[in-house]
CSV table of C-alpha atoms and ligand atoms in Angstrom, one decimal:
chain,number,residue,atom,x,y,z
A,1,MET,CA,0.1,-0.2,0.2
A,2,THR,CA,1.4,3.5,-0.9
A,3,GLN,CA,1.9,5.8,1.8
A,4,HIS,CA,0.9,9.5,1.2
A,5,LYS,CA,2.2,12.7,2.8
A,6,ILE,CA,-0.1,15.1,3.2
A,7,THR,CA,0.3,19.1,4.3
A,8,LEU,CA,-2.4,19.4,7.0
A,9,LEU,CA,-3.5,22.6,8.0
A,10,PRO,CA,-6.6,22.1,10.4
A,11,GLY,CA,-7.0,26.0,10.5
A,12,ASP,CA,-9.0,27.6,13.3
A,13,GLY,CA,-12.9,27.7,14.4
A,14,ILE,CA,-14.7,24.7,13.5
A,15,GLY,CA,-11.2,23.9,11.3
A,16,PRO,CA,-9.8,21.1,14.0
A,17,GLU,CA,-13.1,19.9,14.9
A,18,VAL,CA,-14.0,19.0,11.2
A,19,THR,CA,-10.4,18.4,9.9
A,20,ALA,CA,-9.9,15.6,13.1
A,21,SER,CA,-13.2,14.3,11.9
A,22,VAL,CA,-11.9,14.0,8.3
A,23,VAL,CA,-8.0,12.6,9.4
A,24,SER,CA,-10.1,9.8,11.4
A,25,ILE,CA,-12.5,8.8,8.7
A,26,ILE,CA,-9.9,8.6,6.2
A,27,GLU,CA,-7.9,6.3,8.5
A,28,CYS,CA,-10.7,4.1,8.5
A,29,SER,CA,-10.9,4.0,4.5
A,30,GLY,CA,-7.7,2.0,5.2
A,31,VAL,CA,-6.0,4.8,3.4
A,32,ASP,CA,-2.2,4.8,4.9
A,33,VAL,CA,-1.7,8.7,4.9
A,34,GLU,CA,1.2,10.4,7.1
A,35,TRP,CA,0.2,14.3,8.1
A,36,GLU,CA,2.2,17.1,8.5
A,37,LYS,CA,0.5,19.5,10.3
A,38,PHE,CA,0.9,23.3,10.8
A,39,PHE,CA,-0.6,26.3,12.2
A,40,VAL,CA,-2.2,29.0,9.7
A,41,GLY,CA,-3.6,32.3,11.1
A,42,ALA,CA,-4.0,33.9,14.1
A,43,GLU,CA,-2.2,31.1,15.9
A,44,ALA,CA,1.2,31.1,13.5
A,45,LEU,CA,0.9,35.0,13.6
A,46,ALA,CA,1.3,34.6,17.3
A,47,ARG,CA,4.0,31.8,16.7
A,48,SER,CA,6.5,32.6,14.2
A,49,GLY,CA,5.1,36.5,12.9
A,50,ASP,CA,3.8,35.1,10.0
A,51,PRO,CA,0.0,33.8,9.4
A,52,LEU,CA,1.4,32.1,6.4
A,53,PRO,CA,4.5,30.6,7.4
A,54,GLY,CA,7.3,29.7,4.4
A,55,GLU,CA,7.3,26.4,6.2
A,56,VAL,CA,3.7,25.8,4.9
A,57,ILE,CA,4.5,26.8,1.5
A,58,GLU,CA,7.6,24.5,1.3
A,59,SER,CA,5.6,21.4,2.7
A,60,ILE,CA,2.9,21.9,0.2
A,61,LEU,CA,5.3,22.5,-2.5
A,62,ARG,CA,7.0,18.9,-1.3
A,63,ASN,CA,4.1,17.2,-0.8
A,64,LYS,CA,2.3,18.6,-3.5
A,65,VAL,CA,-1.2,18.0,-1.8
A,66,ALA,CA,-2.5,19.8,1.3
A,67,LEU,CA,-5.8,19.6,3.2
A,68,LYS,CA,-6.7,22.9,4.5
A,69,GLY,CA,-9.4,23.5,7.3
A,70,PRO,CA,-11.1,27.2,7.6
A,71,VAL,CA,-9.4,29.8,8.7
A,72,THR,CA,-10.6,33.2,10.2
A,73,THR,CA,-9.4,36.8,8.3
A,74,PRO,CA,-9.4,39.5,10.8
A,75,ILE,CA,-12.4,42.4,9.4
A,76,GLY,CA,-10.8,46.2,8.4
A,77,THR,CA,-7.5,45.4,9.8
A,78,GLY,CA,-5.1,42.7,10.2
A,79,PHE,CA,-3.5,40.3,8.0
A,80,SER,CA,-5.0,39.4,4.6
A,81,SER,CA,-6.6,36.4,3.7
A,82,ILE,CA,-4.0,33.2,3.8
A,83,ASN,CA,-6.4,31.6,1.2
A,84,VAL,CA,-5.6,34.5,-1.4
A,85,ARG,CA,-2.2,34.4,-0.3
A,86,LEU,CA,-2.0,30.2,-0.9
A,87,ARG,CA,-3.7,30.6,-3.9
A,88,LYS,CA,-1.2,33.2,-5.6
A,89,THR,CA,2.1,32.0,-4.2
A,90,LEU,CA,1.3,28.4,-5.4
A,91,ASP,CA,-0.6,29.2,-8.7
A,92,LEU,CA,-3.8,27.8,-8.3
A,93,TYR,CA,-5.2,28.5,-10.8
A,94,ALA,CA,-8.1,26.0,-11.2
A,95,ASN,CA,-10.6,26.0,-8.5
A,96,LEU,CA,-12.8,22.7,-8.5
A,97,ARG,CA,-16.5,22.3,-7.0
A,98,PRO,CA,-18.5,19.2,-7.8
A,99,VAL,CA,-22.2,19.9,-6.3
A,100,LYS,CA,-24.2,16.6,-6.4
A,101,SER,CA,-27.8,16.3,-4.6
A,102,MET,CA,-27.1,13.8,-1.3
A,103,PRO,CA,-29.9,11.5,-0.1
A,104,ASN,CA,-32.1,14.0,3.2
A,105,ILE,CA,-30.6,16.4,2.6
A,106,ILE,CA,-34.0,18.4,1.2
A,107,THR,CA,-33.7,20.9,-1.4
A,108,ARG,CA,-36.0,22.0,-4.7
A,109,PHE,CA,-34.0,19.6,-7.4
A,110,GLU,CA,-33.0,15.9,-7.3
A,111,ASN,CA,-30.1,14.8,-9.2
A,112,VAL,CA,-28.4,17.5,-9.5
A,113,ASP,CA,-24.5,16.2,-10.5
A,114,ILE,CA,-22.7,20.0,-11.5
A,115,ILE,CA,-19.2,19.9,-11.8
A,116,VAL,CA,-18.1,23.8,-11.8
A,117,VAL,CA,-14.4,25.2,-12.8
A,118,ARG,CA,-13.6,28.5,-12.0
A,119,GLU,CA,-10.7,30.3,-13.1
A,120,ASN,CA,-8.7,31.4,-9.7
A,121,THR,CA,-6.2,33.8,-10.9
A,122,GLU,CA,-7.4,36.8,-12.9
A,123,ASP,CA,-10.4,38.5,-14.3
A,124,LEU,CA,-11.4,41.7,-12.0
A,125,TYR,CA,-9.6,39.6,-8.8
A,126,SER,CA,-6.5,40.7,-9.8
A,127,GLY,CA,-6.6,43.4,-7.8
A,128,LEU,CA,-5.3,46.5,-10.0
A,129,GLU,CA,-8.0,49.2,-8.5
A,130,HIS,CA,-7.3,53.2,-8.6
A,131,GLU,CA,-8.8,56.0,-8.8
A,132,VAL,CA,-9.1,58.0,-12.2
A,133,VAL,CA,-10.2,61.3,-10.5
A,134,PRO,CA,-11.9,62.0,-7.0
A,135,GLY,CA,-15.2,60.3,-7.4
A,136,VAL,CA,-14.2,57.7,-10.5
A,137,VAL,CA,-12.7,54.7,-10.0
A,138,GLU,CA,-11.4,52.1,-11.9
A,139,SER,CA,-11.0,48.3,-11.7
A,140,LEU,CA,-9.5,46.4,-14.3
A,141,LYS,CA,-10.8,43.1,-15.6
A,142,ILE,CA,-7.7,40.9,-16.7
A,143,ILE,CA,-8.5,38.3,-19.3
A,144,THR,CA,-5.5,36.0,-20.7
A,145,GLU,CA,-4.8,33.6,-23.4
A,146,LYS,CA,-2.6,31.9,-21.3
A,147,ALA,CA,-4.9,31.7,-18.2
A,148,SER,CA,-8.3,31.0,-20.5
A,149,THR,CA,-6.6,28.0,-22.2
A,150,ARG,CA,-5.1,26.4,-19.2
A,151,ILE,CA,-8.3,26.7,-17.2
A,152,ALA,CA,-10.4,25.5,-20.4
A,153,ARG,CA,-7.5,22.3,-21.1
A,154,PHE,CA,-8.5,21.9,-16.8
A,155,ALA,CA,-11.8,21.5,-17.7
A,156,PHE,CA,-11.9,19.3,-20.7
A,157,GLU,CA,-9.3,17.1,-19.2
A,158,TYR,CA,-11.5,16.5,-16.2
A,159,ALA,CA,-14.3,15.4,-18.9
A,160,ARG,CA,-12.0,12.6,-20.0
A,161,THR,CA,-10.4,11.4,-17.0
A,162,HIS,CA,-14.1,11.6,-15.2
A,163,GLY,CA,-16.2,10.5,-17.7
A,164,ARG,CA,-18.1,13.5,-18.4
A,165,LYS,CA,-20.0,14.2,-21.6
A,166,ARG,CA,-20.2,17.6,-21.8
A,167,VAL,CA,-18.7,21.5,-21.2
A,168,THR,CA,-20.7,24.5,-20.9
A,169,ALA,CA,-18.5,27.3,-21.1
A,170,ILE,CA,-20.4,30.7,-19.2
A,171,HIS,CA,-19.6,34.4,-20.2
A,172,LYS,CA,-20.8,37.5,-21.4
A,173,ALA,CA,-19.2,38.2,-24.3
A,174,ASN,CA,-22.2,40.0,-25.9
A,175,ILE,CA,-21.3,43.0,-24.1
A,176,MET,CA,-17.7,42.1,-23.2
A,177,LYS,CA,-16.7,41.2,-26.3
A,178,LEU,CA,-13.0,41.9,-25.7
A,179,SER,CA,-12.2,40.3,-22.6
A,180,ASP,CA,-15.0,37.2,-22.3
A,181,GLY,CA,-14.7,36.8,-26.6
A,182,LEU,CA,-11.0,35.8,-25.7
A,183,PHE,CA,-11.8,33.6,-23.1
A,184,LEU,CA,-14.7,32.0,-25.1
A,185,GLN,CA,-12.1,31.7,-28.5
A,186,CYS,CA,-10.0,29.6,-26.3
A,187,PHE,CA,-12.4,27.2,-25.0
A,188,ARG,CA,-13.2,27.1,-28.2
A,189,ASN,CA,-9.8,26.0,-29.5
A,190,VAL,CA,-8.9,23.7,-26.8
A,191,SER,CA,-12.2,22.0,-27.4
A,192,LYS,CA,-11.2,21.2,-30.6
A,193,GLU,CA,-8.6,18.8,-29.2
A,194,TYR,CA,-11.4,16.9,-27.6
A,195,PRO,CA,-13.8,16.1,-30.3
A,196,SER,CA,-15.5,13.4,-28.2
A,197,ILE,CA,-16.9,15.9,-25.3
A,198,VAL,CA,-19.8,18.3,-26.2
A,199,ALA,CA,-18.3,22.2,-26.2
A,200,ASP,CA,-20.8,24.8,-25.9
A,201,ASP,CA,-21.5,28.4,-24.2
A,202,LYS,CA,-24.1,30.0,-22.1
A,203,ILE,CA,-24.5,34.1,-21.5
A,204,VAL,CA,-23.9,33.9,-17.5
A,205,ASP,CA,-27.5,35.4,-16.8
A,206,ASN,CA,-29.4,33.1,-18.9
A,207,LEU,CA,-27.4,30.7,-16.7
A,208,CYS,CA,-28.8,31.9,-13.9
A,209,MET,CA,-32.0,31.9,-14.7
A,210,GLN,CA,-32.0,28.1,-16.1
A,211,MET,CA,-29.7,27.0,-12.9
A,212,VAL,CA,-32.5,27.7,-10.6
A,213,THR,CA,-35.3,26.3,-13.1
A,214,ASP,CA,-33.7,23.0,-14.0
A,215,PRO,CA,-29.8,22.7,-13.0
A,216,THR,CA,-30.3,19.1,-14.0
A,217,GLN,CA,-29.7,19.4,-17.4
A,218,PHE,CA,-25.6,21.0,-16.9
A,219,ASP,CA,-22.5,18.4,-16.5
A,220,ILE,CA,-19.1,21.1,-16.5
A,221,LEU,CA,-19.2,24.8,-16.3
A,222,LEU,CA,-16.4,26.9,-17.0
A,223,LEU,CA,-16.3,30.1,-15.8
A,224,GLU,CA,-13.8,32.9,-15.4
A,225,ASN,CA,-13.0,34.2,-12.0
A,226,LEU,CA,-15.9,36.3,-10.9
A,227,TYR,CA,-19.2,34.5,-12.5
A,228,GLY,CA,-17.7,31.2,-10.6
A,229,ASP,CA,-17.0,32.6,-7.4
A,230,ILE,CA,-21.0,33.5,-7.6
A,231,VAL,CA,-22.1,31.1,-9.6
A,232,SER,CA,-20.4,28.3,-7.7
A,233,ASP,CA,-22.2,29.8,-4.2
A,234,LEU,CA,-25.6,29.1,-6.4
A,235,ALA,CA,-24.8,25.7,-7.2
A,236,ALA,CA,-24.0,24.9,-3.7
A,237,GLY,CA,-27.5,26.4,-2.5
A,238,LEU,CA,-29.3,24.0,-5.0
A,239,VAL,CA,-28.1,21.0,-3.1
A,240,GLY,CA,-27.6,21.9,0.8
A,241,GLY,CA,-25.5,24.8,0.6
A,242,LEU,CA,-21.9,25.7,1.5
A,243,GLY,CA,-21.5,22.9,4.6
A,244,VAL,CA,-22.1,20.1,2.1
A,245,VAL,CA,-19.9,20.7,-1.0
A,246,GLY,CA,-16.5,20.0,-0.8
A,247,GLY,CA,-14.0,22.3,-3.1
A,248,ALA,CA,-10.4,21.9,-4.9
A,249,ASN,CA,-7.7,24.5,-5.8
A,250,ILE,CA,-4.9,23.0,-8.0
A,251,GLY,CA,-2.0,23.8,-10.1
A,252,GLU,CA,1.4,22.7,-11.5
A,253,SER,CA,3.1,23.0,-8.4
A,254,GLY,CA,-0.2,21.5,-5.5
A,255,ALA,CA,-3.4,21.2,-4.7
A,256,VAL,CA,-5.0,22.1,-1.8
A,257,PHE,CA,-8.1,21.0,-1.0
A,258,GLU,CA,-10.2,22.7,1.5
A,259,ALA,CA,-14.4,23.2,2.0
A,260,VAL,CA,-16.1,26.5,1.1
A,261,HIS,CA,-17.7,27.6,4.1
A,262,GLY,CA,-15.4,29.4,7.0
A,263,SER,CA,-14.5,28.7,10.4
A,264,ALA,CA,-18.2,29.4,12.0
A,265,PRO,CA,-16.7,31.3,15.3
A,266,ASP,CA,-20.3,30.9,16.6
A,267,ILE,CA,-20.0,27.2,16.7
A,268,ALA,CA,-16.8,26.4,17.5
A,269,GLY,CA,-15.7,23.7,19.9
A,270,GLN,CA,-19.2,22.6,20.7
A,271,ASN,CA,-19.3,19.6,18.4
A,272,LYS,CA,-21.7,20.5,16.2
A,273,ALA,CA,-20.0,21.4,13.5
A,274,ASN,CA,-21.2,19.3,10.1
A,275,PRO,CA,-17.7,17.8,9.0
A,276,LEU,CA,-19.5,16.5,5.5
A,277,ALA,CA,-18.1,19.2,3.5
A,278,MET,CA,-14.6,18.9,4.5
A,279,LEU,CA,-14.8,15.3,3.9
A,280,LYS,CA,-16.0,16.1,0.6
A,281,SER,CA,-12.6,17.9,-0.4
A,282,ALA,CA,-11.0,15.2,0.6
A,283,VAL,CA,-12.8,12.6,-1.2
A,284,LEU,CA,-11.6,14.8,-3.8
A,285,MET,CA,-8.0,14.5,-2.5
A,286,LEU,CA,-8.2,11.0,-2.6
A,287,HIS,CA,-9.0,11.0,-6.4
A,288,HIS,CA,-6.2,13.2,-7.1
A,289,LEU,CA,-4.1,10.7,-5.7
A,290,GLY,CA,-5.2,8.1,-7.2
A,291,GLU,CA,-6.9,6.8,-4.3
A,292,MET,CA,-10.7,6.1,-6.6
A,293,GLY,CA,-11.8,2.7,-4.2
A,294,PRO,CA,-11.2,4.3,-0.8
A,295,ALA,CA,-12.9,7.8,-2.4
A,296,GLN,CA,-15.8,5.7,-3.9
A,297,ARG,CA,-16.1,3.7,-0.1
A,298,ILE,CA,-16.3,7.1,1.4
A,299,ASP,CA,-18.9,8.2,-0.9
A,300,ASP,CA,-21.0,5.1,-0.4
A,301,ALA,CA,-20.1,5.6,3.3
A,302,ILE,CA,-22.1,9.0,3.0
A,303,MET,CA,-25.2,8.0,1.2
A,304,LYS,CA,-25.8,5.3,4.1
A,305,VAL,CA,-25.1,6.9,6.5
A,306,LEU,CA,-26.8,10.5,6.1
A,307,ASP,CA,-30.1,8.3,5.0
A,308,SER,CA,-29.0,6.1,8.4
A,309,GLY,CA,-31.0,8.9,10.6
A,310,PRO,CA,-31.2,12.2,12.3
A,311,GLU,CA,-29.2,11.3,15.3
A,312,HIS,CA,-26.2,10.6,12.5
A,313,ARG,CA,-26.6,13.5,10.7
A,314,THR,CA,-25.5,17.3,12.0
A,315,ARG,CA,-28.3,20.5,13.0
A,316,ASP,CA,-27.2,22.1,10.3
A,317,ILE,CA,-28.6,19.2,7.8
A,318,GLY,CA,-31.8,18.8,9.8
A,319,GLY,CA,-30.0,15.7,12.0
A,320,ARG,CA,-30.2,15.8,15.5
A,321,GLY,CA,-26.2,14.5,15.8
A,322,THR,CA,-23.0,15.8,16.9
A,323,THR,CA,-19.7,15.9,14.9
A,324,ALA,CA,-18.5,13.0,17.0
A,325,ASP,CA,-21.8,11.1,16.0
A,326,PHE,CA,-21.5,11.8,12.2
A,327,THR,CA,-17.7,10.5,12.4
A,328,THR,CA,-18.4,7.5,14.6
A,329,ALA,CA,-21.2,6.6,11.6
A,330,MET,CA,-18.6,7.1,9.0
A,331,CYS,CA,-16.3,4.9,10.3
A,332,GLU,CA,-18.9,1.9,11.8
A,333,THR,CA,-20.0,1.9,8.1
A,334,LEU,CA,-16.7,1.9,6.4
A,335,ARG,CA,-15.4,-0.8,8.7
A,336,LYS,CA,-18.5,-2.9,7.7
A,337,GLY,CA,-17.9,-2.7,4.3
A,338,THR,CA,-20.3,-0.5,2.2
A,339,ARG,CA,-20.7,-2.1,-1.5
A,340,THR,CA,-22.2,-4.7,-2.0
A,341,SER,CA,-18.9,-6.5,-4.1
A,342,ASP,CA,-17.5,-6.0,-0.2
B,401,NAI,P1,-19.1,31.1,7.5
B,401,NAI,O1,-19.2,29.6,6.7
B,401,NAI,O2,-17.8,30.4,9.2
B,401,NAI,O3,-20.3,30.6,8.8
B,401,NAI,C1,-21.7,31.2,8.3
B,401,NAI,C2,-23.1,30.4,8.9
B,401,NAI,O4,-22.8,28.9,8.7
B,401,NAI,C3,-22.3,30.1,10.3
B,401,NAI,O5,-24.1,30.2,11.5
B,401,NAI,C4,-22.1,28.8,10.6
B,401,NAI,O6,-22.3,28.4,12.2
B,401,NAI,C5,-22.7,27.9,9.8
B,401,NAI,N1,-22.0,26.6,9.4
B,401,NAI,C6,-21.0,27.3,8.8
B,401,NAI,N2,-19.4,25.8,8.4
B,401,NAI,C7,-20.5,25.5,9.6
B,401,NAI,C8,-20.4,23.8,9.4
B,401,NAI,N3,-19.5,22.5,8.5
B,401,NAI,N4,-21.2,22.7,10.2
B,401,NAI,C9,-22.5,23.5,10.6
B,401,NAI,N5,-22.3,24.7,11.1
B,401,NAI,C10,-21.5,25.4,9.7
B,401,NAI,O7,-19.0,32.3,7.1
B,401,NAI,P2,-18.4,33.8,8.5
B,401,NAI,O8,-19.4,33.6,9.4
B,401,NAI,O9,-18.8,34.5,7.2
B,401,NAI,O10,-17.2,33.4,8.3
B,401,NAI,C11,-16.3,33.4,9.4
B,401,NAI,C12,-14.9,33.4,9.1
B,401,NAI,O11,-14.3,32.7,8.3
B,401,NAI,C13,-14.4,34.7,8.5
B,401,NAI,O12,-13.4,35.1,9.7
B,401,NAI,C14,-14.4,34.4,7.0
B,401,NAI,O13,-13.1,34.9,6.7
B,401,NAI,C15,-13.6,33.0,7.4
B,401,NAI,N6,-13.5,32.2,6.3
B,401,NAI,C16,-12.8,31.4,5.6
B,401,NAI,C17,-12.5,30.1,4.8
B,401,NAI,C18,-11.9,29.7,4.5
B,401,NAI,O14,-10.6,29.4,5.2
B,401,NAI,N7,-11.5,28.9,3.4
B,401,NAI,C19,-13.8,30.8,3.8
B,401,NAI,C20,-14.9,31.4,3.9
B,401,NAI,C21,-15.0,32.4,5.2
């Protein structure tokens, strides 16, 4: 059995609780991991003077994979977001968010199964803003051929390696003819390399309307940074919200897997946090590491546990259980074996 060395950043707030839960569940699934654990955020600042110490970056560059809990970002003053610093320093250009309906999480639609791929490095998030004259500001939207081509290739490669049939590029090229026009052109160029995958496109406002009327029609969505930020949260809302959706930030130098939610200071340390979003991120991580069997067993166990009664689900998704109850139920289910072939 391969042993994986993985950087572990538990974060703060509910981060240590949900990461501890996920670490136990991965152990119960039989994957052999040596965790390299580091503090980030306020705790790291107090210990070393930097909320994102250099040794963390070195560890991720060495291991190529990190599992990260949420980190509180001070509002107004204090250090800047370590999430943004991590993405920039490691050039984690692809944000991946699979959004799938789950049993016993009551939502408006069933059978939602969408992969949202978001470009993570440019667009209106380039941070290029200035005041032209008092009362007039300019915010620059940067779209490059290089970044648009690599994210389009990422989406098609994901489709190819995960048996997906269709990639839909989302844009507003009817208005932003140059910037969104370039993004769309790059998508179309890359699509020619993947003749067996359907490539089409939609204008972003039309996409939003269709997502809330029939999200089951979509497969992989490919978006620029800002549209991706908004649409990925909308998509999460369709299957139960941020507490149940995992995510990843992926680049050439490494990949950081993390839940989408924050550090939830209101429930921290109370054994109430739902580890599901973190666990879904860990499942993505196991796929990335080639551990398809354990990833599938954990996914199957999630379905079973969510279906097995409110005492095994946390309160945010209508259950009566604690973080520990969910973790124990997952480990018991994994030990018993969840697949008919087991
Ligand atoms: P939040 O996601 O932490 O909390 C929003 C609401 O959702 C709260 O009521 C919370 O109790 C609930 N919630 C969140 N995750 C939950 C879980 N796993 N189980 C059960 N309930 C859950 O968002 P908020 O309050 O805006 O942010 C708190 C802090 O987290 C801020 O400092 C923010 O900057 C940081 N943050 C960090 C992120 C990261 O490190 N990736 C992402 C988003 C926010």
